[in-house]
């Protein structure tokens, strides 16, 4: 099946182009045959097919979660294309040259020229194009120190034991509605394995794009850091513009053994729909890290600027004694976007620590909610949590909400939560303008100051991109 | 969505008795809303942490009339301003309202005219809770207080609800307070009891423009009792409503205050729960900033010992257009024992951009540095711990305007925190 070239230019969403790549797709719809087709197409072992079918059968018994503060038409799961792979003969990014030069300038402005990954010097990129990984760079360099960084499908073939050992160990296939769906139909994703004692010599990165109009994106990421290993992983997301809603239901699992450290950074800029809320990605993602070993450390940093609906709670299960979980988040919503995002920190081991810094910015008619759980289990002696959730409202018809759940069952625990709400004051703007700084620039500076605590956790090239993304996203929202 | 609690006939049982004749249309409407409803289960988000299954195992009969000795409950500042209710029935011989100034209408609900349309209408914009409807359907009596325009009542009024049960009974105290424009009042509402019972009080408050109500609420129900209370308050332009809820008793208690603030209104909703044994105390508050320029302040503290559980769910809603809102909320919790548990969820929902809102929650134990400081001054470890625990609680009691009540509650907190040996801290 081939989709037609459909270049859409839009001032609002500057990634709104479609790449014409002949896709090898299955007809829309979901049933056991489709799952068997995906599994056969990818030449998977029987245990993986069994994993998928078990997840699918469980998914059939589940209902979509309704507790989040988001409203959207429920996706029709029978209209989604569950497998869409670009044909390998076509050169990658063939159509990038056809793209409007204006658009390329925007990419350059953001510091992420997608057609020129090498520009991100020292970053190894595993590009997931629709559902199948098309290229992986720096493989040899990483292999030399024993690091495995490849597409998920490849890992299933070359390292089946590792995949089998860890797949579903953090997010069980029955975890929630979308995780179950993902477990049944995931097509590809990234796999990272850092062996004992190895500090990954460079940041690893995956750039996800949703390209096929009817395809959902169900990628699966699994990162395992063995004893004393460390890695920083970057995930960036853009999607072309369609007026239908597309579903993105990913699962990310992180496992950190003794003293291992995983830093996972995301800049999510999926298409958010237009000003009137038409189109846009439904981003229903399950991300969870397991601090399995002693003194292990998992850190999530996210900058969420895209998607029509975001439903995402990157979490840490702090099982190992002295383990540390962190969550740094900036979520920006504009126009009709709705985001319900936050984290869960589950303290199980002794002397476990967690930090939550969440900055929500809402503008236009959007709705932005922080929802978080800090749970201290009875055995989590000496657990410590600090949470700070700040909201900024821009304009009179947006909303900001905070729903922190705090459950403490150990008296030696110390849990603190703080939240504030603020706006960009006329006085602040006037001050900037008096000094010759135009309003738009002033707002950008104020927002950057507001998000500073999160941005400084981002790897440098992401921090640059994030800063610029926020100003692009807010263009024209304050006047 | 409610889920069925296995074997629960509680609602049906409570509604099976005869419906009192007065307020028929109100009661009918409540019964209609209750039809087909079941006790909420922990699957309901609003009851996630408070399991009502324990209720389902008892059958609560109708409350018989009884007499009690109220000598121990009298407060010197409030001689001649009290209405007493025993087992939900007005106790005329124990009541005395001779000192209430002329103009204030202060009488049992059973004497009220049904033409009073305010009853059952406060907070009509919000959904009626199950226990609120249950009260409306079955309340026997309660208090009505009307303070006319610009009258500032000097003496505090004292409402005393006493329940005495040998076998499980259900009582439904009802209070209606209306302050006309510019009126001022101090109200003390106390709940005491002995034996096993279920009490579902409903308090309705209307504070008109510029009026001020200070409301002290003391819950000292029996250790075998269940207390599921609702409070609904509407505060008019520039009005003030200040309440303080002190929960000491009951095996399981839930306070559900709902307050709506008009333009420029002010509210404070403070709370203290002092828990031990297997007590469960739940506070679900809702502060609705419906109009611009209102301010609210909430400080909720829990001290949890034994295997008790404290639950706090504080929701603040700032409506669209409610610019200039100032809302501050704090949930502070002290865990004293291994098995104690706290679940807290402060919530902000904001639909206006020019606002000052903040909330905070903290759960922990006493600061080791503070303990060390006291010990370094020669205090032994136990005394230091008790003093700090007392201090944590006393914070909420400091501003109780009625001196004898403040003193009595401080004594109670001192006894509960074993701080009595430290001498008079009052």
GROMACS .gro file of C-alpha atoms in nm, chain B:
model
  426
  480UNK     CA    1  -2.016   0.495   3.993
  481UNK     CA    2  -2.088   0.310   4.309
  482UNK     CA    3  -2.024  -0.052   4.370
  483UNK     CA    4  -2.220  -0.286   4.585
  484UNK     CA    5  -2.078  -0.381   4.921
  485UNK     CA    6  -2.157  -0.745   4.974
  486UNK     CA    7  -2.436  -0.802   5.221
  487UNK     CA    8  -2.504  -0.432   5.269
  488UNK     CA    9  -2.860  -0.339   5.347
  489UNK     CA   10  -2.756  -0.038   5.546
  490UNK     CA   11  -2.929   0.223   5.336
  491UNK     CA   12  -3.244   0.021   5.298
  492UNK     CA   13  -3.251  -0.046   5.674
  493UNK     CA   14  -3.197   0.318   5.760
  494UNK     CA   15  -3.475   0.422   5.525
  495UNK     CA   16  -3.714   0.146   5.623
  496UNK     CA   17  -3.853   0.334   5.924
  497UNK     CA   18  -4.141   0.580   5.892
  498UNK     CA   19  -4.062   0.912   5.729
  499UNK     CA   20  -4.119   1.204   5.968
  500UNK     CA   21  -4.424   1.404   5.864
  501UNK     CA   22  -4.266   1.749   5.837
  502UNK     CA   23  -4.064   1.869   5.538
  503UNK     CA   24  -4.230   1.602   5.327
  504UNK     CA   25  -4.130   1.732   4.986
  505UNK     CA   26  -3.763   1.775   5.086
  506UNK     CA   27  -3.757   1.424   5.221
  507UNK     CA   28  -3.925   1.279   4.919
  508UNK     CA   29  -3.672   1.440   4.688
  509UNK     CA   30  -3.386   1.302   4.899
  510UNK     CA   31  -3.540   0.955   4.897
  511UNK     CA   32  -3.574   0.972   4.521
  512UNK     CA   33  -3.205   1.052   4.485
  513UNK     CA   34  -3.122   0.768   4.722
  514UNK     CA   35  -3.330   0.513   4.537
  515UNK     CA   36  -3.109   0.237   4.404
  516UNK     CA   37  -2.793   0.377   4.560
  517UNK     CA   38  -2.552   0.162   4.752
  518UNK     CA   39  -2.287   0.239   5.008
  519UNK     CA   40  -1.979   0.372   4.831
  520UNK     CA   41  -1.689   0.126   4.807
  521UNK     CA   42  -1.316   0.191   4.797
  522UNK     CA   43  -1.334   0.162   4.419
  523UNK     CA   44  -1.498   0.504   4.422
  524UNK     CA   45  -1.229   0.767   4.396
  525UNK     CA   46  -1.397   0.969   4.673
  526UNK     CA   47  -1.388   0.674   4.911
  527UNK     CA   48  -1.059   0.523   4.798
  528UNK     CA   49  -0.901   0.533   5.143
  529UNK     CA   50  -1.206   0.502   5.366
  530UNK     CA   51  -1.366   0.164   5.371
  531UNK     CA   52  -1.729   0.168   5.483
  532UNK     CA   53  -1.753  -0.210   5.490
  533UNK     CA   54  -1.735  -0.195   5.870
  534UNK     CA   55  -2.064  -0.009   5.864
  535UNK     CA   56  -2.238  -0.278   5.667
  536UNK     CA   57  -2.193  -0.531   5.945
  537UNK     CA   58  -2.416  -0.338   6.188
  538UNK     CA   59  -2.786  -0.269   6.186
  539UNK     CA   60  -2.865   0.074   6.320
  540UNK     CA   61  -3.206   0.106   6.476
  541UNK     CA   62  -3.410   0.422   6.533
  542UNK     CA   63  -3.287   0.646   6.814
  543UNK     CA   64  -3.503   0.642   7.129
  544UNK     CA   65  -3.548   0.952   7.343
  545UNK     CA   66  -3.310   0.957   7.638
  546UNK     CA   67  -3.190   1.186   7.913
  547UNK     CA   68  -2.830   1.270   7.993
  548UNK     CA   69  -2.645   1.474   8.246
  549UNK     CA   70  -2.490   1.767   8.064
  550UNK     CA   71  -2.312   1.920   8.363
  551UNK     CA   72  -1.974   1.815   8.229
  552UNK     CA   73  -2.039   1.984   7.894
  553UNK     CA   74  -2.130   2.331   8.012
  554UNK     CA   75  -1.900   2.618   7.928
  555UNK     CA   76  -1.910   2.936   8.138
  556UNK     CA   77  -1.909   3.176   7.841
  557UNK     CA   78  -2.215   3.009   7.702
  558UNK     CA   79  -2.456   2.992   7.994
  559UNK     CA   80  -2.797   3.066   7.851
  560UNK     CA   81  -2.708   3.020   7.485
  561UNK     CA   82  -2.733   2.645   7.444
  562UNK     CA   83  -2.958   2.409   7.261
  563UNK     CA   84  -2.911   2.044   7.351
  564UNK     CA   85  -3.010   1.744   7.144
  565UNK     CA   86  -3.003   1.392   7.280
  566UNK     CA   87  -3.018   1.104   7.035
  567UNK     CA   88  -3.127   1.350   6.770
  568UNK     CA   89  -3.424   1.477   6.973
  569UNK     CA   90  -3.438   1.823   7.122
  570UNK     CA   91  -3.388   1.818   7.501
  571UNK     CA   92  -3.583   2.124   7.622
  572UNK     CA   93  -3.493   2.078   7.989
  573UNK     CA   94  -3.124   2.068   7.919
  574UNK     CA   95  -3.141   2.363   7.679
  575UNK     CA   96  -3.138   2.725   7.784
  576UNK     CA   97  -3.142   3.014   7.544
  577UNK     CA   98  -3.229   3.294   7.786
  578UNK     CA   99  -2.914   3.494   7.723
  579UNK     CA  100  -2.955   3.509   7.348
  580UNK     CA  101  -3.017   3.868   7.242
  581UNK     CA  102  -3.354   3.970   7.113
  582UNK     CA  103  -3.382   3.954   6.739
  583UNK     CA  104  -3.181   3.637   6.707
  584UNK     CA  105  -3.400   3.344   6.624
  585UNK     CA  106  -3.257   3.034   6.780
  586UNK     CA  107  -3.483   2.732   6.815
  587UNK     CA  108  -3.515   2.360   6.744
  588UNK     CA  109  -3.593   2.268   6.388
  589UNK     CA  110  -3.908   2.092   6.502
  590UNK     CA  111  -4.043   2.439   6.586
  591UNK     CA  112  -3.945   2.584   6.252
  592UNK     CA  113  -4.190   2.683   5.990
  593UNK     CA  114  -4.177   2.474   5.680
  594UNK     CA  115  -4.198   2.794   5.488
  595UNK     CA  116  -3.826   2.826   5.549
  596UNK     CA  117  -3.703   2.756   5.200
  597UNK     CA  118  -3.336   2.774   5.281
  598UNK     CA  119  -3.329   2.431   5.441
  599UNK     CA  120  -3.189   2.182   5.195
  600UNK     CA  121  -3.103   2.448   4.942
  601UNK     CA  122  -2.753   2.553   5.043
  602UNK     CA  123  -2.504   2.438   4.785
  603UNK     CA  124  -2.773   2.336   4.543
  604UNK     CA  125  -2.526   2.375   4.260
  605UNK     CA  126  -2.322   2.086   4.398
  606UNK     CA  127  -2.420   1.722   4.401
  607UNK     CA  128  -2.588   1.596   4.718
  608UNK     CA  129  -2.387   1.343   4.908
  609UNK     CA  130  -2.535   1.013   5.005
  610UNK     CA  131  -2.515   1.079   5.377
  611UNK     CA  132  -2.648   1.428   5.328
  612UNK     CA  133  -2.955   1.289   5.155
  613UNK     CA  134  -2.991   1.026   5.423
  614UNK     CA  135  -3.000   1.302   5.682
  615UNK     CA  136  -3.255   1.500   5.485
  616UNK     CA  137  -3.474   1.194   5.450
  617UNK     CA  138  -3.465   1.103   5.820
  618UNK     CA  139  -3.357   1.390   6.049
  619UNK     CA  140  -3.574   1.422   6.359
  620UNK     CA  141  -3.461   1.757   6.485
  621UNK     CA  142  -3.181   2.007   6.490
  622UNK     CA  143  -3.111   2.373   6.535
  623UNK     CA  144  -3.209   2.680   6.340
  624UNK     CA  145  -3.019   3.003   6.393
  625UNK     CA  146  -3.114   3.329   6.222
  626UNK     CA  147  -2.921   3.646   6.297
  627UNK     CA  148  -3.079   3.963   6.162
  628UNK     CA  149  -2.909   4.239   5.968
  629UNK     CA  150  -2.611   4.409   6.131
  630UNK     CA  151  -2.662   4.238   6.467
  631UNK     CA  152  -2.335   4.136   6.622
  632UNK     CA  153  -2.403   3.864   6.874
  633UNK     CA  154  -2.165   3.904   7.166
  634UNK     CA  155  -2.211   3.565   7.331
  635UNK     CA  156  -2.117   3.249   7.148
  636UNK     CA  157  -2.401   3.005   7.085
  637UNK     CA  158  -2.355   2.649   7.197
  638UNK     CA  159  -2.500   2.347   7.018
  639UNK     CA  160  -2.459   2.020   7.195
  640UNK     CA  161  -2.542   1.690   7.028
  641UNK     CA  162  -2.521   1.396   7.263
  642UNK     CA  163  -2.587   1.040   7.165
  643UNK     CA  164  -2.634   0.761   7.413
  644UNK     CA  165  -2.674   0.414   7.267
  645UNK     CA  166  -2.689   0.067   7.413
  646UNK     CA  167  -2.765  -0.108   7.089
  647UNK     CA  168  -2.658   0.045   6.755
  648UNK     CA  169  -2.873   0.343   6.662
  649UNK     CA  170  -2.862   0.606   6.391
  650UNK     CA  171  -2.896   0.981   6.450
  651UNK     CA  172  -2.925   1.263   6.197
  652UNK     CA  173  -2.852   1.600   6.357
  653UNK     CA  174  -2.940   1.899   6.139
  654UNK     CA  175  -2.828   2.259   6.167
  655UNK     CA  176  -2.925   2.562   5.966
  656UNK     CA  177  -2.743   2.890   6.026
  657UNK     CA  178  -2.834   3.207   5.843
  658UNK     CA  179  -2.659   3.535   5.897
  659UNK     CA  180  -2.817   3.834   5.736
  660UNK     CA  181  -2.615   4.119   5.592
  661UNK     CA  182  -2.349   4.251   5.829
  662UNK     CA  183  -2.442   4.011   6.113
  663UNK     CA  184  -2.177   3.846   6.326
  664UNK     CA  185  -2.188   3.525   6.525
  665UNK     CA  186  -1.971   3.275   6.704
  666UNK     CA  187  -2.100   2.922   6.710
  667UNK     CA  188  -1.973   2.618   6.895
  668UNK     CA  189  -2.100   2.284   6.773
  669UNK     CA  190  -2.012   1.979   6.978
  670UNK     CA  191  -2.081   1.609   6.926
  671UNK     CA  192  -2.041   1.372   7.217
  672UNK     CA  193  -2.160   1.020   7.283
  673UNK     CA  194  -2.147   0.678   7.438
  674UNK     CA  195  -2.197   0.337   7.283
  675UNK     CA  196  -2.235   0.219   6.926
  676UNK     CA  197  -2.408   0.452   6.683
  677UNK     CA  198  -2.400   0.617   6.347
  678UNK     CA  199  -2.428   0.993   6.332
  679UNK     CA  200  -2.478   1.172   6.000
  680UNK     CA  201  -2.501   1.541   6.079
  681UNK     CA  202  -2.569   1.802   5.813
  682UNK     CA  203  -2.488   2.167   5.869
  683UNK     CA  204  -2.610   2.433   5.630
  684UNK     CA  205  -2.466   2.781   5.653
  685UNK     CA  206  -2.560   3.096   5.473
  686UNK     CA  207  -2.347   3.401   5.537
  687UNK     CA  208  -2.489   3.706   5.364
  688UNK     CA  209  -2.297   4.006   5.237
  689UNK     CA  210  -2.046   4.134   5.489
  690UNK     CA  211  -2.157   3.895   5.763
  691UNK     CA  212  -1.908   3.698   5.972
  692UNK     CA  213  -1.951   3.351   6.118
  693UNK     CA  214  -1.693   3.182   6.336
  694UNK     CA  215  -1.769   2.818   6.375
  695UNK     CA  216  -1.592   2.583   6.616
  696UNK     CA  217  -1.671   2.217   6.559
  697UNK     CA  218  -1.575   1.955   6.813
  698UNK     CA  219  -1.618   1.589   6.735
  699UNK     CA  220  -1.580   1.374   7.047
  700UNK     CA  221  -1.802   1.086   6.953
  701UNK     CA  222  -1.779   0.753   7.136
  702UNK     CA  223  -1.497   0.518   7.032
  703UNK     CA  224  -1.758   0.281   6.892
  704UNK     CA  225  -1.931   0.545   6.685
  705UNK     CA  226  -1.930   0.635   6.316
  706UNK     CA  227  -1.956   1.002   6.227
  707UNK     CA  228  -2.023   1.095   5.866
  708UNK     CA  229  -2.079   1.467   5.853
  709UNK     CA  230  -2.160   1.715   5.580
  710UNK     CA  231  -2.119   2.090   5.595
  711UNK     CA  232  -2.235   2.323   5.323
  712UNK     CA  233  -2.165   2.692   5.342
  713UNK     CA  234  -2.237   2.974   5.103
  714UNK     CA  235  -2.058   3.296   5.176
  715UNK     CA  236  -2.187   3.617   5.020
  716UNK     CA  237  -1.993   3.915   4.893
  717UNK     CA  238  -1.734   4.028   5.144
  718UNK     CA  239  -1.867   3.779   5.398
  719UNK     CA  240  -1.648   3.565   5.618
  720UNK     CA  241  -1.677   3.210   5.730
  721UNK     CA  242  -1.415   3.066   5.961
  722UNK     CA  243  -1.442   2.712   6.079
  723UNK     CA  244  -1.222   2.488   6.283
  724UNK     CA  245  -1.300   2.119   6.303
  725UNK     CA  246  -1.142   1.921   6.584
  726UNK     CA  247  -1.177   1.546   6.555
  727UNK     CA  248  -1.092   1.333   6.854
  728UNK     CA  249  -1.352   1.060   6.872
  729UNK     CA  250  -1.530   0.798   6.663
  730UNK     CA  251  -1.402   0.473   6.529
  731UNK     CA  252  -1.449   0.612   6.181
  732UNK     CA  253  -1.524   0.971   6.099
  733UNK     CA  254  -1.557   1.171   5.784
  734UNK     CA  255  -1.598   1.545   5.754
  735UNK     CA  256  -1.715   1.677   5.424
  736UNK     CA  257  -1.711   2.056   5.423
  737UNK     CA  258  -1.815   2.238   5.107
  738UNK     CA  259  -1.776   2.613   5.091
  739UNK     CA  260  -1.866   2.850   4.809
  740UNK     CA  261  -1.719   3.198   4.813
  741UNK     CA  262  -1.872   3.498   4.640
  742UNK     CA  263  -1.679   3.807   4.543
  743UNK     CA  264  -1.433   3.925   4.804
  744UNK     CA  265  -1.543   3.665   5.059
  745UNK     CA  266  -1.305   3.507   5.304
  746UNK     CA  267  -1.294   3.161   5.448
  747UNK     CA  268  -1.076   2.954   5.668
  748UNK     CA  269  -1.122   2.582   5.711
  749UNK     CA  270  -0.885   2.456   5.971
  750UNK     CA  271  -0.876   2.108   6.112
  751UNK     CA  272  -0.706   1.887   6.364
  752UNK     CA  273  -0.745   1.512   6.394
  753UNK     CA  274  -0.587   1.336   6.687
  754UNK     CA  275  -0.602   0.964   6.629
  755UNK     CA  276  -0.503   0.649   6.812
  756UNK     CA  277  -0.594   0.280   6.822
  757UNK     CA  278  -0.768   0.179   6.503
  758UNK     CA  279  -0.939   0.512   6.441
  759UNK     CA  280  -0.995   0.636   6.090
  760UNK     CA  281  -1.052   1.007   6.028
  761UNK     CA  282  -1.121   1.137   5.683
  762UNK     CA  283  -1.162   1.497   5.572
  763UNK     CA  284  -1.284   1.569   5.223
  764UNK     CA  285  -1.310   1.942   5.176
  765UNK     CA  286  -1.414   2.145   4.878
  766UNK     CA  287  -1.348   2.518   4.855
  767UNK     CA  288  -1.515   2.677   4.560
  768UNK     CA  289  -1.381   3.015   4.458
  769UNK     CA  290  -1.672   3.101   4.235
  770UNK     CA  291  -1.616   3.475   4.203
  771UNK     CA  292  -1.323   3.717   4.194
  772UNK     CA  293  -1.122   3.845   4.484
  773UNK     CA  294  -1.207   3.583   4.746
  774UNK     CA  295  -0.948   3.437   4.976
  775UNK     CA  296  -0.929   3.109   5.161
  776UNK     CA  297  -0.694   2.958   5.407
  777UNK     CA  298  -0.683   2.598   5.515
  778UNK     CA  299  -0.456   2.432   5.765
  779UNK     CA  300  -0.526   2.067   5.831
  780UNK     CA  301  -0.322   1.873   6.083
  781UNK     CA  302  -0.329   1.508   6.178
  782UNK     CA  303  -0.147   1.326   6.454
  783UNK     CA  304  -0.167   0.954   6.402
  784UNK     CA  305  -0.077   0.694   6.659
  785UNK     CA  306  -0.142   0.319   6.698
  786UNK     CA  307  -0.268   0.172   6.375
  787UNK     CA  308  -0.491   0.465   6.305
  788UNK     CA  309  -0.533   0.621   5.963
  789UNK     CA  310  -0.577   0.981   5.861
  790UNK     CA  311  -0.710   1.080   5.524
  791UNK     CA  312  -0.720   1.427   5.376
  792UNK     CA  313  -0.857   1.522   5.040
  793UNK     CA  314  -0.869   1.896   5.001
  794UNK     CA  315  -0.999   2.032   4.676
  795UNK     CA  316  -0.978   2.397   4.579
  796UNK     CA  317  -1.158   2.503   4.267
  797UNK     CA  318  -1.095   2.846   4.120
  798UNK     CA  319  -1.365   2.908   3.863
  799UNK     CA  320  -1.316   3.085   3.535
  800UNK     CA  321  -1.329   3.457   3.597
  801UNK     CA  322  -1.242   3.428   3.967
  802UNK     CA  323  -0.946   3.661   3.921
  803UNK     CA  324  -0.757   3.783   4.221
  804UNK     CA  325  -0.825   3.465   4.416
  805UNK     CA  326  -0.592   3.391   4.703
  806UNK     CA  327  -0.608   3.030   4.821
  807UNK     CA  328  -0.362   2.871   5.057
  808UNK     CA  329  -0.386   2.515   5.175
  809UNK     CA  330  -0.163   2.309   5.401
  810UNK     CA  331  -0.189   1.946   5.505
  811UNK     CA  332   0.051   1.854   5.786
  812UNK     CA  333   0.075   1.506   5.927
  813UNK     CA  334   0.266   1.353   6.211
  814UNK     CA  335   0.309   0.976   6.230
  815UNK     CA  336   0.379   0.850   6.581
  816UNK     CA  337   0.380   0.475   6.540
  817UNK     CA  338   0.495   0.195   6.317
  818UNK     CA  339   0.153   0.103   6.190
  819UNK     CA  340   0.006   0.451   6.152
  820UNK     CA  341  -0.087   0.561   5.804
  821UNK     CA  342  -0.160   0.887   5.624
  822UNK     CA  343  -0.310   0.937   5.282
  823UNK     CA  344  -0.328   1.296   5.175
  824UNK     CA  345  -0.427   1.458   4.851
  825UNK     CA  346  -0.439   1.835   4.828
  826UNK     CA  347  -0.587   1.935   4.494
  827UNK     CA  348  -0.589   2.258   4.301
  828UNK     CA  349  -0.807   2.314   3.998
  829UNK     CA  350  -0.758   2.656   3.851
  830UNK     CA  351  -0.942   2.817   3.565
  831UNK     CA  352  -0.829   3.177   3.608
  832UNK     CA  353  -0.486   3.319   3.547
  833UNK     CA  354  -0.454   3.607   3.790
  834UNK     CA  355  -0.454   3.407   4.111
  835UNK     CA  356  -0.233   3.328   4.404
  836UNK     CA  357  -0.278   2.963   4.494
  837UNK     CA  358  -0.055   2.727   4.674
  838UNK     CA  359  -0.085   2.406   4.860
  839UNK     CA  360   0.152   2.195   5.051
  840UNK     CA  361   0.150   1.858   5.217
  841UNK     CA  362   0.398   1.706   5.452
  842UNK     CA  363   0.411   1.372   5.626
  843UNK     CA  364   0.677   1.284   5.872
  844UNK     CA  365   0.782   1.241   6.227
  845UNK     CA  366   0.921   1.489   6.477
  846UNK     CA  367   1.232   1.671   6.371
  847UNK     CA  368   1.532   1.504   6.537
  848UNK     CA  369   1.703   1.840   6.563
  849UNK     CA  370   1.415   1.988   6.758
  850UNK     CA  371   1.418   1.685   6.987
  851UNK     CA  372   1.788   1.724   7.034
  852UNK     CA  373   1.750   2.092   7.111
  853UNK     CA  374   1.504   2.025   7.393
  854UNK     CA  375   1.716   1.741   7.527
  855UNK     CA  376   2.023   1.959   7.524
  856UNK     CA  377   1.829   2.187   7.760
  857UNK     CA  378   1.780   1.905   8.006
  858UNK     CA  379   1.443   1.768   7.901
  859UNK     CA  380   1.423   1.390   7.881
  860UNK     CA  381   1.349   1.227   7.546
  861UNK     CA  382   0.989   1.136   7.625
  862UNK     CA  383   0.901   1.482   7.751
  863UNK     CA  384   1.067   1.641   7.452
  864UNK     CA  385   0.868   1.420   7.217
  865UNK     CA  386   0.542   1.488   7.399
  866UNK     CA  387   0.601   1.860   7.412
  867UNK     CA  388   0.669   1.880   7.039
  868UNK     CA  389   0.368   1.664   6.961
  869UNK     CA  390   0.153   1.885   7.177
  870UNK     CA  391   0.297   2.190   7.012
  871UNK     CA  392   0.216   2.052   6.668
  872UNK     CA  393  -0.150   2.015   6.767
  873UNK     CA  394  -0.182   2.325   6.981
  874UNK     CA  395  -0.111   2.539   6.678
  875UNK     CA  396  -0.465   2.476   6.556
  876UNK     CA  397  -0.618   2.545   6.898
  877UNK     CA  398  -0.449   2.879   6.964
  878UNK     CA  399  -0.710   3.096   6.800
  879UNK     CA  400  -1.023   2.938   6.946
  880UNK     CA  401  -1.201   3.248   7.075
  881UNK     CA  402  -1.393   3.081   7.359
  882UNK     CA  403  -1.139   3.064   7.641
  883UNK     CA  404  -1.291   2.778   7.839
  884UNK     CA  405  -1.330   2.565   7.527
  885UNK     CA  406  -0.976   2.639   7.420
  886UNK     CA  407  -0.858   2.539   7.764
  887UNK     CA  408  -1.062   2.219   7.771
  888UNK     CA  409  -0.934   2.114   7.432
  889UNK     CA  410  -0.577   2.192   7.524
  890UNK     CA  411  -0.618   1.973   7.831
  891UNK     CA  412  -0.753   1.699   7.611
  892UNK     CA  413  -0.467   1.727   7.364
  893UNK     CA  414  -0.219   1.734   7.650
  894UNK     CA  415  -0.364   1.417   7.794
  895UNK     CA  416  -0.362   1.247   7.456
  896UNK     CA  417  -0.003   1.347   7.385
  897UNK     CA  418   0.106   1.260   7.740
  898UNK     CA  419   0.222   1.616   7.781
  899UNK     CA  420   0.040   1.660   8.114
  900UNK     CA  421   0.352   1.590   8.314
  901UNK     CA  422   0.501   1.904   8.167
  902UNK     CA  423   0.271   2.120   8.375
  903UNK     CA  424   0.016   2.368   8.249
  904UNK     CA  425   0.096   2.460   7.893
  905UNK     CA  426  -0.234   2.636   7.839
   0.00000   0.00000   0.00000
